[in-house]
């Protein structure tokens, strides 16, 4: 037997506010029948399609002090990477590092921080990855 990931937990200072910030980034919603409310010290959000891992925000007394040892790598569901990057910047994400083009044209990602400083990355969409692979396989 093997285990599976039930949910990903993110420590934070304000569980409600951070869960509200992340919902539009991920396209997630509150767990049906268990709404998150201001003042809750634990707030879970879920993928409405049931395809993604639930994310639980739990308030802790200490603040973030170093780089996360675990972070989210996100792929756009429908848009292109650069469109998604502009969307999360407009939503208030902070750019920490721009690694686009690191491995050649069209490659790479951007590293961001959420309002509490938790790092996450935006990668290319599956369509962009497939398009690049197809162009590399095409005869010259």
XYZ file of C-alpha atoms in Angstrom:
140
model
C 0.000 0.000 0.000
C 0.993 3.575 -0.565
C -0.220 6.859 0.870
C -1.795 9.757 -1.000
C -1.801 13.493 -0.331
C -4.973 14.492 1.485
C -4.245 18.203 1.343
C -1.392 20.678 1.406
C -1.111 22.806 4.547
C 0.239 26.359 4.515
C 1.125 28.023 7.807
C 0.096 31.666 7.941
C -0.860 34.573 10.180
C -4.386 35.089 8.758
C -5.986 31.889 7.439
C -9.152 33.534 6.153
C -7.445 36.358 4.236
C -4.846 34.081 2.689
C -7.445 31.483 1.674
C -9.478 34.270 0.060
C -6.379 35.500 -1.794
C -5.570 32.018 -3.121
C -9.108 31.085 -4.264
C -9.038 33.142 -7.491
C -5.390 32.245 -8.174
C -6.247 28.537 -8.181
C -9.899 28.766 -9.244
C -10.778 27.043 -5.940
C -13.806 27.416 -3.658
C -14.608 26.812 -0.005
C -15.287 23.192 0.900
C -19.037 22.666 0.286
C -20.946 22.934 3.563
C -17.886 24.322 5.395
C -17.519 28.005 4.485
C -14.426 29.918 5.546
C -15.222 32.974 7.616
C -13.221 35.871 9.061
C -11.683 34.807 12.359
C -11.381 31.117 11.447
C -7.887 29.895 12.302
C -8.128 27.034 9.768
C -9.523 27.524 6.253
C -9.639 24.828 3.561
C -10.164 25.493 -0.139
C -10.840 22.904 -2.810
C -10.824 22.442 -6.567
C -14.491 22.541 -7.658
C -13.696 19.900 -10.321
C -12.169 17.577 -7.722
C -8.971 17.280 -9.766
C -6.594 19.262 -7.558
C -5.235 18.836 -4.055
C -7.092 20.669 -1.287
C -5.176 23.493 0.398
C -5.504 24.142 4.132
C -4.391 27.433 5.679
C -3.598 27.224 9.396
C -2.716 30.169 11.607
C 0.556 29.847 13.510
C 2.114 32.319 15.961
C 5.497 32.622 14.247
C 6.095 34.489 11.017
C 7.836 33.223 7.900
C 11.596 33.708 8.239
C 13.303 31.874 5.352
C 12.660 30.497 1.884
C 9.944 27.832 1.779
C 11.273 24.269 1.649
C 8.110 23.344 -0.277
C 6.308 25.540 -2.781
C 3.590 25.293 -5.417
C 4.444 25.054 -9.122
C 1.334 26.135 -11.018
C 0.398 25.578 -14.658
C -2.335 27.697 -16.259
C -5.521 25.712 -16.825
C -6.354 27.459 -20.105
C -4.324 30.641 -20.621
C -0.717 30.922 -21.646
C 2.010 31.262 -19.004
C 2.578 34.966 -19.630
C -1.147 35.719 -19.453
C -1.327 33.898 -16.113
C 1.739 35.793 -14.875
C 0.048 39.109 -15.625
C -3.139 37.903 -13.915
C -1.410 36.997 -10.627
C 0.626 40.220 -10.671
C -2.635 42.186 -11.041
C -4.027 40.117 -8.140
C -1.164 41.275 -5.903
C 1.531 38.600 -6.205
C 5.115 39.833 -5.850
C 7.685 38.796 -8.471
C 10.770 37.322 -6.773
C 12.626 35.989 -9.821
C 11.940 35.815 -13.548
C 13.370 32.600 -15.007
C 11.628 32.803 -18.392
C 13.981 31.757 -21.160
C 16.408 30.136 -18.722
C 16.554 26.985 -20.856
C 16.025 28.561 -24.258
C 13.230 30.455 -26.021
C 9.779 29.821 -24.559
C 11.094 27.961 -21.518
C 11.182 28.814 -17.843
C 8.953 30.166 -15.125
C 8.464 33.105 -12.751
C 8.838 32.844 -8.969
C 6.306 34.824 -6.919
C 5.368 35.446 -3.301
C 1.809 35.575 -1.963
C 0.800 38.331 0.525
C 2.472 36.456 3.409
C 5.673 35.768 1.481
C 5.035 32.124 0.525
C 6.793 31.318 -2.749
C 5.092 29.795 -5.775
C 5.948 29.531 -9.471
C 3.993 29.922 -12.691
C 5.133 27.455 -15.368
C 4.166 27.140 -19.027
C 0.754 25.680 -19.804
C 0.447 22.081 -21.001
C -0.403 23.442 -24.464
C 2.802 25.503 -24.564
C 4.889 22.504 -23.503
C 3.250 20.309 -26.144
C 3.688 22.977 -28.839
C 7.397 23.312 -28.089
C 7.863 19.513 -28.086
C 6.058 19.238 -31.438
C 8.204 21.962 -32.994
C 11.372 20.234 -31.754
C 10.198 16.940 -33.293
C 9.302 18.521 -36.643
C 11.664 17.764 -39.528
C 14.023 20.588 -40.427
